[in-house]
């Protein structure tokens, strides 16, 4: 990728558009509002709380990331979005049940101002939703045109300088890239003929890129992860990223498994099961949507443990992921992991992880960081796949000739080195030999 020259300053308002006004997006919106009013703290957000070491360890230069690279201020964020339901963001947040009544009440006035635009939706791609707030255009291409119009209207109405779009919609059914996804002409032709391989999330991605807006995909469905839109993003100078926010169980997997590999401990099996009771869980009850999620969750271990490179340690492990919809749990998911490892002379050991996590509490800071970093990338003239944002994703997008990097610690190093590179600072290799000369 071309090294960025000067980075345009983050002047004016930044629009944050989310297809999907559900658990993640409303938790993001409410959280940003409480933080910018000084009533809460942005825990989990690298852009807000993280620091970055610069230069030698002896220099003691460790600024906050948001002071090192100029990011948009939280006060400058303006939220909007689309949903198949007519609920405003307050009602949607209440339904999602992530935040308690006290926090909801404090954000109520603000959330009530965010009303969903009509969605480009098709039940063939998400079975368990029954909303009515849906666009009626005849072709998929016309739907994309309507989304583009929404974007322009929103920009004008809110006097925005720049915008970012983040897919926070439901997980669509499993689709593989086909011929129609290979180049822009075929893709546009397929939109016009309502081809079944074009899912609604692709229309939002296409519309965002057409309007010159960075796009990230928080769900595991294809959306922007195929050659036609990757090339289109490059041509339009638009940064893109995906897929699937790395929260709960996969976050744990990508923290633990690099540790096992670092110490050359073997793995016989990893059984992961989840119960959750939010709308996401309901959508994932459908086998088509579950398949998309399953593929996304299964990839991490394979790539981190490299069974081909370490056949005696990882050549034969059994990996299973289950997700069950269990309404009483709401958004407070429970993820159990049973991990069968082995050590010296092949002696077996077990690790059990029981993570009582709050999915959207983990996802909201990720969503915020993605918005701010994608806006930074756009101002820095970066385009196409932003692999340095892999840190945030379960199925990181990368160039076709590469394998995705899943190890959280390598991902973090890559992210911070990218920031140093953007700002013309020395990259940090952790060699440190110079301290002992
Ligand atoms: N909650 C998490 O921590 C987490 C983690 C990783 C990934 N994700 C993914 O992020 C996405 C959002 O998660 P959530 O928990 O907020 O789900 P949610 O069900 O609460 O919200 C999703 C919203 O998207 C809407 N929607 C579906 N299709 C749409 C379309 N075509 N246009 C506009 N709106 C549409 C739904 O009506 C719903 O309100 C899901 O795909 C989920 O798998 C969530």
Coordinates of C-alpha atoms and ligand atoms in Angstrom, one line a residue:
X1 CA 0.0 0.0 0.0
X2 CA 1.1 3.5 -0.8
X3 CA 2.5 5.3 2.2
X4 CA 0.2 8.1 3.2
X5 CA 1.4 11.6 2.8
X6 CA -0.2 14.3 4.8
X7 CA -3.3 13.3 6.6
X8 CA -6.3 15.7 6.3
X9 CA -7.4 17.0 9.7
X10 CA -10.7 15.7 11.1
X11 CA -12.6 18.9 10.5
X12 CA -16.4 19.1 11.0
X13 CA -19.0 16.4 11.7
X14 CA -18.5 12.7 11.0
X15 CA -21.7 10.7 10.1
X16 CA -21.9 7.1 11.4
X17 CA -24.4 5.1 9.4
X18 CA -25.4 1.7 10.5
X19 CA -27.6 -0.7 8.5
X20 CA -29.1 -2.4 11.5
X21 CA -30.3 -0.5 14.6
X22 CA -30.1 -3.3 17.1
X23 CA -28.1 -4.4 20.1
X24 CA -24.6 -3.5 18.9
X25 CA -25.4 -0.2 17.2
X26 CA -27.7 1.2 20.0
X27 CA -25.1 0.2 22.6
X28 CA -22.5 2.1 20.6
X29 CA -24.8 5.2 20.2
X30 CA -25.8 5.3 23.9
X31 CA -22.2 4.7 25.0
X32 CA -20.8 7.5 22.9
X33 CA -23.5 9.9 24.2
X34 CA -22.8 9.0 27.9
X35 CA -19.0 9.3 27.4
X36 CA -19.1 12.6 25.6
X37 CA -21.3 14.0 28.3
X38 CA -18.6 12.9 30.8
X39 CA -21.0 10.4 32.5
X40 CA -19.1 7.2 31.7
X41 CA -15.8 5.9 30.4
X42 CA -15.1 4.2 27.1
X43 CA -13.7 0.9 28.4
X44 CA -12.6 -1.5 25.7
X45 CA -11.8 1.2 23.2
X46 CA -8.2 1.4 22.0
X47 CA -8.8 4.7 20.2
X48 CA -10.1 6.3 23.5
X49 CA -8.0 4.6 26.2
X50 CA -5.0 3.0 24.4
X51 CA -1.5 4.4 24.2
X52 CA 1.3 3.8 21.7
X53 CA 5.1 3.6 22.4
X54 CA 7.2 5.7 20.1
X55 CA 11.0 5.5 19.6
X56 CA 13.3 3.8 22.1
X57 CA 12.2 2.4 25.4
X58 CA 14.5 5.0 27.1
X59 CA 12.7 7.9 25.5
X60 CA 9.5 7.5 27.5
X61 CA 7.3 8.7 24.7
X62 CA 4.0 7.0 25.2
X63 CA 1.1 9.3 24.0
X64 CA -2.5 8.3 23.9
X65 CA -3.4 6.9 20.4
X66 CA -6.0 9.6 19.9
X67 CA -3.4 12.3 20.6
X68 CA -0.8 10.7 18.3
X69 CA -3.1 10.3 15.3
X70 CA -5.8 12.9 15.0
X71 CA -9.1 11.1 15.3
X72 CA -12.5 12.5 15.0
X73 CA -13.8 13.8 18.4
X74 CA -16.8 11.9 19.9
X75 CA -18.6 15.2 20.0
X76 CA -18.5 15.3 16.2
X77 CA -20.2 12.0 15.6
X78 CA -23.7 12.0 14.2
X79 CA -25.6 8.7 14.1
X80 CA -28.1 7.4 11.7
X81 CA -29.1 4.1 10.2
X82 CA -31.6 1.7 8.6
X83 CA -33.7 -1.1 10.1
X84 CA -36.5 -3.4 9.0
X85 CA -38.4 -2.3 12.2
X86 CA -39.7 1.2 12.8
X87 CA -38.4 1.4 16.4
X88 CA -36.3 4.4 17.2
X89 CA -32.9 3.8 18.8
X90 CA -34.3 4.1 22.3
X91 CA -37.0 1.5 21.7
X92 CA -34.5 -0.8 19.9
X93 CA -32.0 -0.4 22.8
X94 CA -34.8 -1.2 25.3
X95 CA -35.8 -4.3 23.3
X96 CA -32.1 -5.4 23.1
X97 CA -31.9 -5.3 26.9
X98 CA -28.1 -4.6 27.0
X99 CA -28.1 -1.5 29.1
X100 CA -29.8 -1.1 32.4
X101 CA -32.8 1.2 32.9
X102 CA -30.6 3.9 34.5
X103 CA -28.2 4.2 31.6
X104 CA -31.1 3.9 29.1
X105 CA -32.9 6.8 30.8
X106 CA -29.8 9.0 30.7
X107 CA -29.5 8.4 27.0
X108 CA -33.2 8.3 26.2
X109 CA -33.6 11.8 24.8
X110 CA -30.7 11.4 22.5
X111 CA -31.6 7.9 21.3
X112 CA -35.1 8.9 20.5
X113 CA -33.8 11.3 17.9
X114 CA -32.4 8.4 15.9
X115 CA -35.1 6.9 13.7
X116 CA -34.4 4.2 11.2
X117 CA -34.6 4.8 7.5
X118 CA -36.4 2.1 5.4
X119 CA -34.3 -1.0 5.0
X120 CA -33.2 -2.8 1.8
X121 CA -34.3 -6.2 3.0
X122 CA -35.2 -9.6 1.7
X123 CA -36.3 -12.4 3.9
X124 CA -34.6 -14.9 1.7
X125 CA -31.3 -13.8 3.3
X126 CA -32.4 -13.5 7.0
X127 CA -35.3 -15.8 7.8
X128 CA -36.3 -14.9 11.3
X129 CA -37.1 -11.2 10.9
X130 CA -40.6 -9.8 10.2
X131 CA -40.3 -6.1 9.9
X132 CA -42.3 -3.7 7.8
X133 CA -40.0 -0.7 7.4
X134 CA -38.8 -1.9 4.0
X135 CA -38.0 -0.3 0.7
X136 CA -40.2 -1.4 -2.2
X137 CA -38.0 -0.8 -5.3
X138 CA -38.2 -3.4 -8.0
X139 CA -34.6 -4.3 -8.6
X140 CA -31.6 -4.6 -6.3
X141 CA -29.9 -2.0 -8.3
X142 CA -32.7 0.5 -7.6
X143 CA -32.6 -0.4 -3.9
X144 CA -28.9 0.5 -3.9
X145 CA -29.7 3.8 -5.6
X146 CA -32.2 4.5 -2.8
X147 CA -29.6 3.8 -0.2
X148 CA -27.3 6.2 -2.0
X149 CA -30.0 8.8 -1.9
X150 CA -30.5 8.2 1.9
X151 CA -26.8 8.7 2.4
X152 CA -26.8 12.0 0.5
X153 CA -29.9 13.3 2.3
X154 CA -28.5 12.4 5.7
X155 CA -25.2 14.2 4.9
X156 CA -27.0 17.3 3.8
X157 CA -29.5 17.4 6.6
X158 CA -26.9 17.0 9.3
X159 CA -24.2 19.2 7.6
X160 CA -21.6 16.4 7.7
X161 CA -18.1 16.7 6.4
X162 CA -17.4 12.9 6.2
X163 CA -19.2 9.6 6.8
X164 CA -18.5 6.0 7.7
X165 CA -20.8 3.0 7.2
X166 CA -20.7 0.0 9.6
X167 CA -22.9 -3.1 8.9
X168 CA -24.6 -3.9 12.3
X169 CA -27.4 -5.8 10.6
X170 CA -28.2 -9.4 11.2
X171 CA -26.1 -12.3 9.9
X172 CA -27.3 -13.3 6.4
X173 CA -27.4 -16.8 5.0
X174 CA -24.2 -18.4 3.9
X175 CA -23.2 -17.4 0.4
X176 CA -20.0 -18.1 -1.5
X177 CA -18.5 -15.7 -4.1
X178 CA -19.7 -16.6 -7.6
X179 CA -19.1 -15.3 -11.1
X180 CA -21.3 -12.3 -10.4
X181 CA -19.0 -11.2 -7.6
X182 CA -15.8 -11.3 -9.7
X183 CA -16.0 -7.8 -11.3
X184 CA -18.0 -4.7 -11.0
X185 CA -19.8 -5.0 -14.4
X186 CA -21.1 -8.5 -13.6
X187 CA -22.1 -7.3 -10.1
X188 CA -24.0 -4.4 -11.4
X189 CA -25.7 -6.5 -14.1
X190 CA -26.6 -9.0 -11.4
X191 CA -28.1 -6.3 -9.2
X192 CA -30.3 -5.2 -12.1
X193 CA -31.5 -8.7 -12.8
X194 CA -32.2 -9.4 -9.1
X195 CA -29.7 -12.3 -9.1
X196 CA -30.1 -14.5 -6.0
X197 CA -26.4 -14.2 -5.1
X198 CA -26.7 -10.5 -4.3
X199 CA -27.7 -10.1 -0.6
X200 CA -29.0 -6.9 0.9
X201 CA -25.7 -6.2 2.8
X202 CA -23.9 -6.1 -0.5
X203 CA -26.3 -3.3 -1.7
X204 CA -25.3 -1.1 1.4
X205 CA -21.6 -1.8 0.7
X206 CA -22.0 -0.9 -2.9
X207 CA -23.9 2.2 -2.1
X208 CA -21.3 3.3 0.5
X209 CA -18.4 2.8 -1.8
X210 CA -20.2 4.6 -4.6
X211 CA -20.6 7.6 -2.3
X212 CA -17.0 7.5 -1.3
X213 CA -17.7 6.3 2.2
X214 CA -15.6 3.8 4.1
X215 CA -17.4 0.5 4.9
X216 CA -16.9 -2.1 7.6
X217 CA -18.8 -5.3 8.1
X218 CA -19.5 -6.3 11.7
X219 CA -21.2 -9.6 10.7
X220 CA -19.8 -12.7 9.0
X221 CA -21.8 -12.5 5.7
X222 CA -19.9 -11.7 2.5
X223 CA -21.1 -8.1 2.1
X224 CA -17.9 -6.5 0.8
X225 CA -15.6 -9.4 0.8
X226 CA -15.3 -10.3 -2.9
X227 CA -13.3 -9.1 -5.8
X228 CA -15.9 -6.8 -7.5
X229 CA -16.3 -4.6 -4.4
X230 CA -12.7 -4.8 -3.2
X231 CA -11.6 -3.5 -6.7
X232 CA -14.4 -0.9 -6.7
X233 CA -13.3 0.3 -3.3
X234 CA -9.7 0.7 -4.5
X235 CA -10.9 2.5 -7.6
X236 CA -13.0 4.9 -5.5
X237 CA -10.2 5.4 -2.9
X238 CA -12.4 4.0 -0.2
X239 CA -11.1 2.0 2.8
X240 CA -13.0 -1.2 3.6
X241 CA -12.8 -3.8 6.4
X242 CA -14.4 -7.0 7.8
X243 CA -15.7 -9.4 8.8
X244 CA -17.5 -10.2 12.0
X245 CA -16.7 -8.3 15.2
X246 CA -14.3 -10.3 17.3
X247 CA -16.0 -10.4 20.7
X248 CA -16.7 -13.2 23.3
X249 CA -15.6 -16.6 22.5
X250 CA -13.4 -16.0 19.5
X251 CA -11.7 -13.2 21.3
X252 CA -10.8 -15.8 24.0
X253 CA -9.7 -18.3 21.4
X254 CA -7.3 -15.8 19.8
X255 CA -5.9 -14.9 23.2
X256 CA -5.4 -18.4 24.4
X257 CA -4.3 -20.4 21.4
X258 CA -1.3 -18.1 20.5
X259 CA -0.2 -18.8 24.1
X260 CA -0.4 -22.6 23.6
X261 CA 1.5 -22.4 20.4
X262 CA 4.1 -20.1 21.9
X263 CA 4.9 -22.8 24.5
X264 CA 4.6 -25.7 22.0
X265 CA 1.7 -27.3 23.9
X266 CA -0.4 -29.6 21.8
X267 CA -4.2 -29.6 21.2
X268 CA -6.5 -32.6 20.9
X269 CA -9.8 -30.8 20.8
X270 CA -11.7 -27.6 21.4
X271 CA -15.4 -27.7 22.0
X272 CA -17.2 -24.4 22.2
X273 CA -20.8 -24.0 23.0
X274 CA -22.9 -20.8 23.4
X275 CA -26.3 -19.9 24.7
X276 CA -27.7 -16.5 24.0
X277 CA -31.2 -15.0 23.9
X278 CA -31.0 -11.8 21.9
X279 CA -32.3 -11.2 18.4
X280 CA -28.9 -12.1 17.0
X281 CA -29.4 -15.5 18.7
X282 CA -32.8 -15.9 17.2
X283 CA -31.5 -15.1 13.7
X284 CA -28.7 -17.6 14.2
X285 CA -31.4 -20.3 14.8
X286 CA -31.8 -20.4 11.1
X287 CA -29.3 -23.0 9.7
X288 CA -28.4 -20.7 6.8
X289 CA -27.3 -17.8 9.1
X290 CA -25.7 -20.3 11.5
X291 CA -23.6 -21.7 8.7
X292 CA -22.2 -18.2 8.0
X293 CA -21.4 -17.7 11.7
X294 CA -19.9 -21.2 12.1
X295 CA -17.5 -20.7 9.2
X296 CA -16.4 -17.4 10.7
X297 CA -15.9 -18.9 14.1
X298 CA -14.0 -22.0 12.9
X299 CA -11.3 -20.3 11.0
X300 CA -9.3 -18.7 13.8
X301 CA -7.8 -21.8 15.4
X302 CA -6.7 -23.4 12.1
X303 CA -4.8 -20.3 11.1
X304 CA -3.2 -19.6 14.4
X305 CA -2.1 -23.2 15.1
X306 CA -0.9 -24.0 11.6
X307 CA -1.5 -27.8 11.7
X308 CA 0.6 -28.2 8.5
X309 CA 3.6 -26.6 10.1
X310 CA 3.2 -28.4 13.5
X311 CA 1.6 -31.8 12.6
X312 CA 2.6 -33.5 15.9
X313 CA 1.0 -30.7 17.9
X314 CA -2.0 -29.6 15.9
X315 CA -2.4 -32.0 13.0
X316 CA -5.4 -33.7 14.3
X317 CA -7.5 -31.5 16.7
X318 CA -11.2 -31.7 16.8
X319 CA -12.9 -28.3 16.7
X320 CA -16.7 -27.8 17.2
X321 CA -18.8 -24.7 17.7
X322 CA -22.4 -24.7 18.8
X323 CA -24.7 -21.8 19.2
X324 CA -28.1 -22.2 20.9
X325 CA -30.9 -19.7 21.2
X326 CA -32.0 -19.5 24.8
X327 CA -34.3 -16.5 25.4
X328 CA -33.9 -16.1 29.2
X329 CA -30.3 -15.1 28.7
X330 CA -31.0 -12.1 26.5
X331 CA -27.8 -10.4 25.4
X332 CA -25.8 -11.9 28.3
X333 CA -24.3 -14.8 26.5
X334 CA -22.6 -17.7 28.1
X335 CA -19.8 -19.3 26.2
X336 CA -18.3 -22.6 27.5
X337 CA -15.1 -23.9 26.1
X338 CA -13.7 -27.3 26.9
X339 CA -10.1 -27.4 25.7
X340 CA -8.1 -30.7 25.6
X341 CA -4.4 -29.9 25.4
X342 CA -1.3 -32.1 25.9
X343 CA 2.1 -31.4 27.2
X344 CA 5.5 -33.1 27.8
X345 CA 5.5 -36.7 26.6
X346 CA 2.0 -36.3 25.4
X347 CA 0.3 -36.2 28.8
X348 CA -3.2 -34.8 28.5
X349 CA -4.6 -31.8 30.4
X350 CA -7.9 -29.9 30.3
X351 CA -8.8 -26.2 30.5
X352 CA -12.4 -25.0 30.9
X353 CA -13.4 -21.5 30.1
X354 CA -16.8 -20.3 31.1
X355 CA -17.2 -16.8 29.8
X356 CA -20.3 -15.0 31.0
X357 CA -19.9 -12.1 28.7
X358 CA -22.1 -9.3 27.4
X359 CA -21.7 -9.5 23.6
X360 CA -22.7 -6.0 22.8
X361 CA -20.7 -4.5 25.6
X362 CA -17.7 -6.1 24.0
X363 CA -18.8 -5.1 20.5
X364 CA -19.6 -1.4 21.0
X365 CA -16.0 -0.2 21.6
X366 CA -14.9 -2.2 18.6
X367 CA -17.5 -0.5 16.5
X368 CA -16.4 2.9 17.7
X369 CA -12.7 2.2 17.0
X370 CA -13.6 0.9 13.5
X371 CA -15.5 4.1 12.7
X372 CA -12.7 6.3 13.9
X373 CA -9.9 4.3 12.3
X374 CA -11.7 4.0 9.0
X375 CA -12.2 7.7 8.9
X376 CA -8.5 8.2 9.7
X377 CA -7.6 5.8 6.8
X378 CA -9.8 7.7 4.4
X379 CA -8.3 11.1 5.4
X380 CA -4.8 9.5 5.0
X381 CA -5.7 8.4 1.4
X382 CA -5.7 4.7 2.2
X383 CA -8.0 2.5 0.1
X384 CA -9.2 -1.1 -0.3
X385 CA -8.8 -3.7 2.4
X386 CA -7.5 -2.4 5.6
X387 CA -5.8 -5.5 7.0
X388 CA -4.3 -3.6 9.9
X389 CA -7.8 -3.5 11.4
X390 CA -7.9 -7.4 11.5
X391 CA -7.5 -6.9 15.3
X392 CA -11.3 -6.3 15.4
X393 CA -12.5 -9.2 13.3
X394 CA -13.2 -12.9 13.6
X395 CA -12.7 -13.4 9.9
X396 CA -10.2 -10.8 8.8
X397 CA -10.3 -9.8 5.2
X398 CA -6.9 -9.9 3.4
X399 CA -5.4 -10.0 -0.1
X400 CA -6.3 -13.2 -2.0
X401 CA -2.7 -14.5 -2.0
X402 CA -2.4 -14.2 1.8
X403 CA -3.8 -16.2 4.7
X404 CA -5.6 -14.0 7.4
X405 CA -3.7 -13.2 10.5
X406 CA -5.8 -14.2 13.6
X407 CA -3.3 -13.9 16.5
X408 CA -4.6 -11.0 18.6
X409 CA -1.1 -10.0 19.6
X410 CA 0.3 -9.9 16.0
X411 CA -2.8 -8.0 15.0
X412 CA -2.2 -5.4 17.7
X413 CA 1.4 -5.0 16.7
X414 CA 0.4 -4.6 13.1
X415 CA -2.2 -2.0 14.0
X416 CA 0.2 0.1 16.1
X417 CA 3.0 -0.2 13.5
X418 CA 0.5 1.0 10.8
X419 CA -0.2 4.0 13.0
X420 CA 3.6 4.7 13.4
X421 CA 4.1 4.2 9.6
X422 CA 1.3 6.6 8.8
X423 CA 2.8 9.2 11.1
X424 CA 6.4 8.7 9.8
X425 CA 7.6 7.2 13.2
X426 CA 10.1 4.4 13.5
X427 CA 8.5 0.9 13.4
X428 CA 9.0 -1.1 16.6
X429 CA 10.4 -4.6 16.1
X430 CA 11.1 -5.4 19.8
X431 CA 14.6 -6.5 18.9
X432 CA 16.2 -4.2 21.5
X433 CA 19.8 -5.2 20.8
X434 CA 20.9 -1.6 20.9
X435 CA 20.3 -1.4 24.7
X436 CA 23.2 -3.9 25.3
X437 CA 25.9 -2.6 22.9
Ligands
LIG1 N1 -23.3 -8.6 19.6 C1 -22.1 -8.9 19.3 O1 -21.2 -8.9 20.1 C2 -21.7 -9.4 17.9 C3 -20.4 -9.9 17.8 C4 -20.0 -10.2 16.5 C5 -20.8 -10.0 15.4 N2 -22.0 -9.5 15.6 C6 -22.9 -9.4 14.5 O2 -23.3 -8.1 14.4 C7 -24.6 -8.0 13.8 C8 -25.5 -7.2 14.8 O3 -25.6 -7.8 16.0 P1 -26.7 -7.4 17.1 O4 -26.5 -8.1 18.3 O5 -26.8 -5.9 17.1 O6 -28.0 -7.9 16.3 P2 -29.5 -7.4 16.4 O7 -30.4 -8.5 15.9 O8 -29.8 -6.8 17.8 O9 -29.6 -6.2 15.4 C9 -29.5 -6.4 14.0 C10 -30.5 -5.5 13.4 O10 -30.3 -5.5 12.0 C11 -31.6 -5.4 11.4 N3 -31.5 -5.8 10.0 C12 -31.4 -7.1 9.5 N4 -31.3 -7.0 8.1 C13 -31.3 -5.7 7.8 C14 -31.2 -5.0 6.6 N5 -31.1 -5.7 5.4 N6 -31.2 -3.6 6.6 C15 -31.3 -3.0 7.8 N7 -31.4 -3.6 9.0 C16 -31.4 -4.9 9.0 C17 -32.5 -6.2 12.3 O11 -33.8 -5.9 12.1 C18 -32.0 -5.9 13.6 O12 -32.7 -4.9 14.3 C19 -25.1 -9.5 13.7 O13 -24.9 -9.9 12.4 C20 -24.1 -10.2 14.6 O14 -23.9 -11.6 14.2 C21 -22.5 -9.2 16.8

